[in-house]
């Protein structure tokens, strides 16, 4: 095995002419500073947030592969209309991968760094689709003995997003919540948190198969947005739970507006008096994903006490501060093999990540299809 002085790293380059190029490059591994460590990356997930940088709006149906078996290069076209919104990254080769896990193989001179030698750690900090990564100690989370890199690879994004949702709910004075695209890995974690913590949760899914996934893990309120009685079922679940805050992974189309309308209807079912301005209970939808890239459509049927905004994990963690953030991280470590267990359908090498048949599967972002990259896979 290599000593980690250099290794392969996956890069995404979007050129000014609209050509996307995804390739592997051999890069030197920076020597660790006093408070840094070098980690051999052994597991890193492909999350929707990674696909935004890796592939973005490129048309992969006409993608081509060139290069060699060891160093493949994938090229595809990005529609001209999408380039304006991507100006900041044009002609800049960008490393990909938000989070991962692996084994510390070299450390800096500080006691905190030396204490991690040989440990399996989870990592955050970008550029994880690489064989080696030099990181600050505070970007590493030591995993309990007996935890594999695969078990710790998704320690940050999904678990902390799910905990961030319930924490936001509490801090903003709501008592129950709604979640869309709810059968995802993240959605299943959120269900386990809510069941454990006694929080009402309304899950919105798109078909019966997704509903079945959630019912199997004990979800109480699951509504199918493709069913003809969707609005009635959603309103009923909102009456039962009292949910007035939603986290929406879909983003575009009518769903955010439908949720607000159903919340208002549910509130008015128990209202003591009529108000021509609608209820004065604040209803909030936070959009945290963009599975649907169309505009958000909002009908005006939910009074004046409402909000639609964006929500992202890292700004939220900055807002609550390191002490509150560390409490959330410690809960993730304590419940890593239960509440926060992630399931993967395929483990691929860096080279296999660039095979077109694999890209076709993971770029669909389908529920129940989650890929894990092992950059040091033989």
Coordinates of C-alpha atoms in Angstrom, one line a residue:
X1 CA 0.0 0.0 0.0
X2 CA 1.2 3.6 -0.8
X3 CA 2.7 5.7 2.0
X4 CA 0.2 8.4 1.3
X5 CA 2.7 11.0 0.1
X6 CA 0.5 11.4 -3.0
X7 CA -2.7 9.9 -4.3
X8 CA -5.6 10.1 -6.7
X9 CA -8.2 12.8 -6.3
X10 CA -11.5 13.2 -8.3
X11 CA -12.0 16.6 -9.9
X12 CA -14.9 18.3 -11.6
X13 CA -14.1 21.1 -14.2
X14 CA -16.8 23.2 -15.9
X15 CA -15.3 25.1 -18.8
X16 CA -16.5 28.4 -20.1
X17 CA -17.7 26.7 -23.3
X18 CA -20.1 24.6 -21.3
X19 CA -18.1 21.3 -21.3
X20 CA -18.0 19.4 -18.0
X21 CA -14.9 17.3 -17.5
X22 CA -14.7 14.8 -14.6
X23 CA -11.3 13.2 -14.1
X24 CA -8.8 11.7 -11.7
X25 CA -5.6 13.5 -11.0
X26 CA -2.6 12.4 -8.9
X27 CA -1.9 15.1 -6.3
X28 CA 0.7 15.4 -3.5
X29 CA -0.6 14.9 0.0
X30 CA 0.3 18.0 2.1
X31 CA 2.4 17.3 5.1
X32 CA 0.4 17.8 8.3
X33 CA 0.9 20.9 10.3
X34 CA 1.1 20.7 14.1
X35 CA -2.7 20.4 14.6
X36 CA -3.4 18.3 11.4
X37 CA -3.5 14.7 10.4
X38 CA -3.3 12.7 7.2
X39 CA -6.2 10.3 6.7
X40 CA -6.3 7.3 4.2
X41 CA -9.9 7.7 2.9
X42 CA -11.7 4.4 2.9
X43 CA -15.4 5.4 2.6
X44 CA -17.1 8.5 1.3
X45 CA -20.8 8.7 0.2
X46 CA -22.3 10.2 -2.9
X47 CA -24.9 12.7 -1.5
X48 CA -27.2 14.9 -3.5
X49 CA -25.2 17.9 -2.3
X50 CA -22.1 16.2 -3.8
X51 CA -23.8 15.7 -7.1
X52 CA -24.5 19.4 -7.4
X53 CA -20.8 20.0 -7.7
X54 CA -19.8 16.7 -9.4
X55 CA -22.4 16.8 -12.2
X56 CA -24.7 19.8 -11.7
X57 CA -27.1 20.5 -14.6
X58 CA -25.0 18.6 -17.2
X59 CA -26.8 16.3 -19.6
X60 CA -25.3 13.0 -18.8
X61 CA -27.4 11.1 -21.4
X62 CA -24.8 12.1 -24.0
X63 CA -21.7 11.8 -21.8
X64 CA -18.5 10.2 -23.2
X65 CA -15.6 8.5 -21.5
X66 CA -12.0 8.8 -22.7
X67 CA -8.6 8.4 -21.0
X68 CA -7.3 5.1 -19.6
X69 CA -8.8 2.5 -17.3
X70 CA -6.7 3.9 -14.4
X71 CA -7.4 7.5 -15.3
X72 CA -10.7 7.8 -17.0
X73 CA -12.1 11.2 -18.1
X74 CA -15.9 11.8 -18.5
X75 CA -17.1 14.7 -20.6
X76 CA -20.6 16.1 -20.9
X77 CA -22.4 19.3 -21.9
X78 CA -24.1 21.8 -19.6
X79 CA -27.0 23.8 -21.2
X80 CA -26.0 27.4 -22.0
X81 CA -28.9 28.7 -19.9
X82 CA -27.5 27.1 -16.8
X83 CA -24.0 28.6 -17.2
X84 CA -24.8 32.1 -15.9
X85 CA -25.7 30.6 -12.4
X86 CA -22.4 28.8 -12.3
X87 CA -20.1 31.6 -13.2
X88 CA -18.0 31.4 -10.0
X89 CA -16.8 27.9 -10.8
X90 CA -16.1 28.2 -14.6
X91 CA -12.6 27.0 -15.6
X92 CA -11.7 26.1 -12.1
X93 CA -10.9 22.4 -11.4
X94 CA -12.8 21.5 -8.2
X95 CA -12.3 18.6 -5.8
X96 CA -15.5 16.8 -4.8
X97 CA -16.9 15.0 -1.7
X98 CA -18.2 16.7 1.5
X99 CA -17.7 13.9 4.1
X100 CA -16.0 10.6 4.6
X101 CA -14.2 8.3 7.0
X102 CA -10.8 6.6 7.1
X103 CA -7.7 5.8 9.1
X104 CA -5.2 8.3 10.4
X105 CA -1.7 7.4 8.9
X106 CA 0.3 10.5 9.9
X107 CA 0.0 13.3 12.4
X108 CA 1.3 16.7 13.3
X109 CA 3.2 17.4 16.5
X110 CA 0.3 18.5 18.8
X111 CA -1.0 16.2 21.5
X112 CA -4.5 16.3 19.9
X113 CA -3.1 15.3 16.5
X114 CA -0.9 12.5 18.0
X115 CA -3.9 11.1 19.9
X116 CA -5.6 10.3 16.6
X117 CA -2.7 8.1 15.1
X118 CA -4.1 4.8 13.9
X119 CA -7.7 5.8 14.8
X120 CA -10.7 5.5 12.5
X121 CA -12.2 8.9 12.1
X122 CA -15.2 10.5 10.3
X123 CA -14.3 13.7 8.4
X124 CA -15.9 16.9 7.0
X125 CA -14.1 19.5 5.0
X126 CA -14.5 18.7 1.3
X127 CA -12.3 17.0 -1.3
X128 CA -13.1 13.6 0.2
X129 CA -13.2 11.8 -3.2
X130 CA -9.5 11.2 -2.8
X131 CA -7.1 8.5 -1.5
X132 CA -5.6 10.8 1.1
X133 CA -6.7 13.9 2.9
X134 CA -4.8 16.3 5.2
X135 CA -7.2 17.8 7.7
X136 CA -7.3 19.9 10.9
X137 CA -8.0 17.8 14.1
X138 CA -11.3 19.7 14.6
X139 CA -12.5 18.4 11.2
X140 CA -12.2 14.8 12.4
X141 CA -14.6 12.9 14.6
X142 CA -12.9 9.9 16.3
X143 CA -15.2 6.9 16.0
X144 CA -15.8 4.3 18.7
X145 CA -13.6 1.2 18.6
X146 CA -15.1 -1.5 16.3
X147 CA -16.7 1.1 14.0
X148 CA -15.7 0.6 10.3
X149 CA -15.1 3.5 7.9
X150 CA -18.2 2.5 6.0
X151 CA -20.3 2.9 9.2
X152 CA -18.8 6.3 9.9
X153 CA -18.7 7.7 6.3
X154 CA -22.1 9.5 6.6
X155 CA -21.6 10.9 10.1
X156 CA -22.1 14.5 9.2
X157 CA -24.4 15.6 6.4
X158 CA -27.5 13.5 6.9
X159 CA -27.4 12.9 10.7
X160 CA -26.6 16.6 11.5
X161 CA -29.2 17.8 8.9
X162 CA -31.9 15.6 10.5
X163 CA -30.9 16.8 14.0
X164 CA -30.7 20.3 12.7
X165 CA -34.3 20.1 11.6
X166 CA -35.7 19.1 15.0
X167 CA -33.4 21.6 16.7
X168 CA -34.7 24.4 14.3
X169 CA -38.3 23.3 15.1
X170 CA -37.7 23.7 18.8
X171 CA -35.8 27.0 18.6
X172 CA -38.5 28.5 16.4
X173 CA -41.4 27.5 18.7
X174 CA -43.0 24.7 16.7
X175 CA -44.0 21.3 18.1
X176 CA -44.1 19.0 15.1
X177 CA -42.8 18.9 11.6
X178 CA -43.3 17.9 8.0
X179 CA -40.6 16.3 5.7
X180 CA -40.7 15.7 2.0
X181 CA -38.9 13.0 0.0
X182 CA -39.2 11.3 3.3
X183 CA -38.1 7.8 2.5
X184 CA -34.5 8.8 1.8
X185 CA -31.6 7.8 4.1
X186 CA -32.0 11.2 5.8
X187 CA -35.8 10.8 6.1
X188 CA -35.4 7.4 7.8
X189 CA -33.0 9.0 10.3
X190 CA -35.4 11.8 10.9
X191 CA -38.2 9.2 11.7
X192 CA -36.0 7.4 14.1
X193 CA -35.1 10.7 15.9
X194 CA -38.7 11.8 16.1
X195 CA -39.9 8.4 17.4
X196 CA -37.2 8.4 20.0
X197 CA -37.8 12.0 21.1
X198 CA -41.6 11.9 20.9
X199 CA -41.9 14.5 18.1
X200 CA -44.8 14.4 15.7
X201 CA -43.6 13.9 12.1
X202 CA -45.6 14.0 8.8
X203 CA -43.8 12.2 6.0
X204 CA -44.6 13.1 2.4
X205 CA -43.6 10.5 -0.2
X206 CA -44.2 10.0 -3.9
X207 CA -45.4 6.4 -4.1
X208 CA -46.5 3.3 -2.2
X209 CA -43.0 1.7 -2.2
X210 CA -41.6 4.7 -0.3
X211 CA -44.5 4.6 2.1
X212 CA -43.8 0.9 2.8
X213 CA -40.2 1.7 3.6
X214 CA -41.3 4.2 6.3
X215 CA -44.1 2.1 7.7
X216 CA -41.6 -0.7 8.3
X217 CA -39.5 1.5 10.6
X218 CA -42.5 2.6 12.6
X219 CA -43.5 5.9 10.9
X220 CA -46.9 7.0 12.1
X221 CA -48.0 9.6 9.5
X222 CA -47.1 8.9 5.9
X223 CA -48.9 10.6 3.0
X224 CA -48.5 9.9 -0.7
X225 CA -48.4 13.1 -2.9
X226 CA -49.4 11.1 -6.0
X227 CA -52.7 9.9 -4.4
X228 CA -56.0 11.6 -5.3
X229 CA -56.8 12.2 -1.6
X230 CA -53.4 13.7 -0.8
X231 CA -54.6 17.1 0.5
X232 CA -57.2 15.5 2.7
X233 CA -54.8 13.0 4.1
X234 CA -52.1 15.7 4.6
X235 CA -54.6 18.0 6.4
X236 CA -55.7 15.1 8.7
X237 CA -52.1 14.3 9.6
X238 CA -51.5 18.0 10.3
X239 CA -54.5 18.2 12.6
X240 CA -53.3 15.1 14.5
X241 CA -49.7 16.3 14.9
X242 CA -50.1 20.1 15.0
X243 CA -47.1 20.5 12.6
X244 CA -46.5 24.0 11.5
X245 CA -42.9 23.8 10.1
X246 CA -41.8 21.8 7.0
X247 CA -38.5 20.9 5.5
X248 CA -38.8 20.4 1.8
X249 CA -36.2 18.5 -0.3
X250 CA -38.2 18.9 -3.5
X251 CA -37.9 22.7 -3.9
X252 CA -39.8 23.4 -7.1
X253 CA -43.4 23.0 -8.2
X254 CA -46.5 23.1 -6.1
X255 CA -45.6 21.1 -3.0
X256 CA -44.4 23.9 -0.7
X257 CA -47.7 25.8 -1.4
X258 CA -49.8 22.7 -0.8
X259 CA -48.2 22.2 2.5
X260 CA -48.9 25.8 3.6
X261 CA -52.5 25.5 2.4
X262 CA -53.0 22.2 4.3
X263 CA -51.4 23.7 7.5
X264 CA -53.8 26.7 7.3
X265 CA -56.8 24.4 6.8
X266 CA -55.7 22.2 9.8
X267 CA -55.3 25.2 12.0
X268 CA -58.7 26.6 11.0
X269 CA -60.4 23.3 11.9
X270 CA -59.7 24.0 15.6
X271 CA -59.9 27.9 15.4
X272 CA -62.3 29.6 17.9
X273 CA -63.1 32.6 15.7
X274 CA -62.9 33.6 12.0
X275 CA -60.3 36.0 10.8
X276 CA -60.4 37.4 7.3
X277 CA -56.6 37.6 7.3
X278 CA -56.3 33.9 8.1
X279 CA -54.9 32.3 11.3
X280 CA -52.2 34.2 13.2
X281 CA -50.3 30.9 13.7
X282 CA -47.0 31.2 11.8
X283 CA -46.5 28.5 9.2
X284 CA -43.0 27.9 7.8
X285 CA -41.6 25.9 4.9
X286 CA -37.8 25.6 4.7
X287 CA -36.5 24.5 1.3
X288 CA -33.2 22.5 1.8
X289 CA -33.0 20.6 -1.5
X290 CA -33.8 21.0 -5.2
X291 CA -34.9 17.6 -6.5
X292 CA -37.3 19.7 -8.7
X293 CA -35.4 22.6 -10.2
X294 CA -38.6 24.5 -11.4
X295 CA -39.9 27.7 -9.7
X296 CA -41.7 27.4 -6.4
X297 CA -45.5 27.9 -6.9
X298 CA -47.4 29.5 -4.0
X299 CA -51.1 30.0 -4.2
X300 CA -52.5 32.5 -1.8
X301 CA -54.8 30.5 0.4
X302 CA -53.0 30.4 3.7
X303 CA -53.5 33.8 5.4
X304 CA -50.6 36.2 6.2
X305 CA -48.7 34.4 8.8
X306 CA -46.3 32.3 6.8
X307 CA -42.7 32.1 5.5
X308 CA -40.8 30.2 2.8
X309 CA -37.0 30.3 3.0
X310 CA -33.9 28.3 2.4
X311 CA -32.2 26.2 5.0
X312 CA -28.7 24.7 4.9
X313 CA -26.8 22.7 7.4
X314 CA -23.5 24.6 7.6
X315 CA -25.0 28.1 8.1
X316 CA -27.3 26.5 10.8
X317 CA -24.3 25.0 12.6
X318 CA -22.5 28.4 12.5
X319 CA -25.6 30.1 13.9
X320 CA -26.0 27.8 16.9
X321 CA -22.3 27.9 17.7
X322 CA -19.6 25.2 18.5
X323 CA -21.0 24.1 21.9
X324 CA -24.5 23.3 20.6
X325 CA -23.0 21.8 17.4
X326 CA -20.8 19.4 19.5
X327 CA -23.8 18.2 21.4
X328 CA -25.4 17.2 18.2
X329 CA -22.2 15.5 17.0
X330 CA -21.9 13.5 20.2
X331 CA -25.4 12.2 19.8
X332 CA -24.5 11.0 16.3
X333 CA -21.5 9.1 17.6
X334 CA -23.6 7.5 20.4
X335 CA -26.3 6.4 18.0
X336 CA -24.2 5.7 14.9
X337 CA -25.2 2.0 14.5
X338 CA -28.9 2.6 15.4
X339 CA -30.6 6.0 14.7
X340 CA -27.9 7.2 12.3
X341 CA -27.1 3.9 10.4
X342 CA -26.8 4.5 6.6
X343 CA -27.4 1.9 4.0
X344 CA -25.6 1.7 0.7
X345 CA -26.5 -0.3 -2.4
X346 CA -23.0 -0.3 -4.0
X347 CA -19.4 0.3 -3.0
X348 CA -17.3 1.7 -5.9
X349 CA -13.6 2.7 -6.5
X350 CA -12.7 6.2 -7.8
X351 CA -12.4 4.7 -11.3
X352 CA -15.8 2.9 -11.0
X353 CA -17.4 6.2 -9.9
X354 CA -16.6 7.5 -13.5
X355 CA -18.2 4.5 -15.3
X356 CA -21.3 5.7 -17.2
X357 CA -23.5 2.9 -16.1
X358 CA -22.8 3.8 -12.4
X359 CA -23.3 7.5 -13.1
X360 CA -26.7 6.7 -14.6
X361 CA -27.8 5.1 -11.4
X362 CA -26.5 7.4 -8.7
X363 CA -27.3 10.6 -10.6
X364 CA -31.0 9.6 -10.6
X365 CA -30.9 10.3 -6.8
X366 CA -33.5 7.6 -6.4
X367 CA -34.7 6.6 -2.9
X368 CA -33.0 3.4 -1.9
X369 CA -30.0 3.8 -4.3
X370 CA -27.0 5.2 -2.4
X371 CA -23.4 4.7 -3.5
X372 CA -20.3 4.6 -1.3
X373 CA -16.9 5.4 -2.8
X374 CA -13.8 3.6 -1.3
X375 CA -10.9 5.6 -2.9
X376 CA -8.5 2.9 -1.7
X377 CA -10.5 0.0 -3.0
X378 CA -8.1 -2.5 -4.7

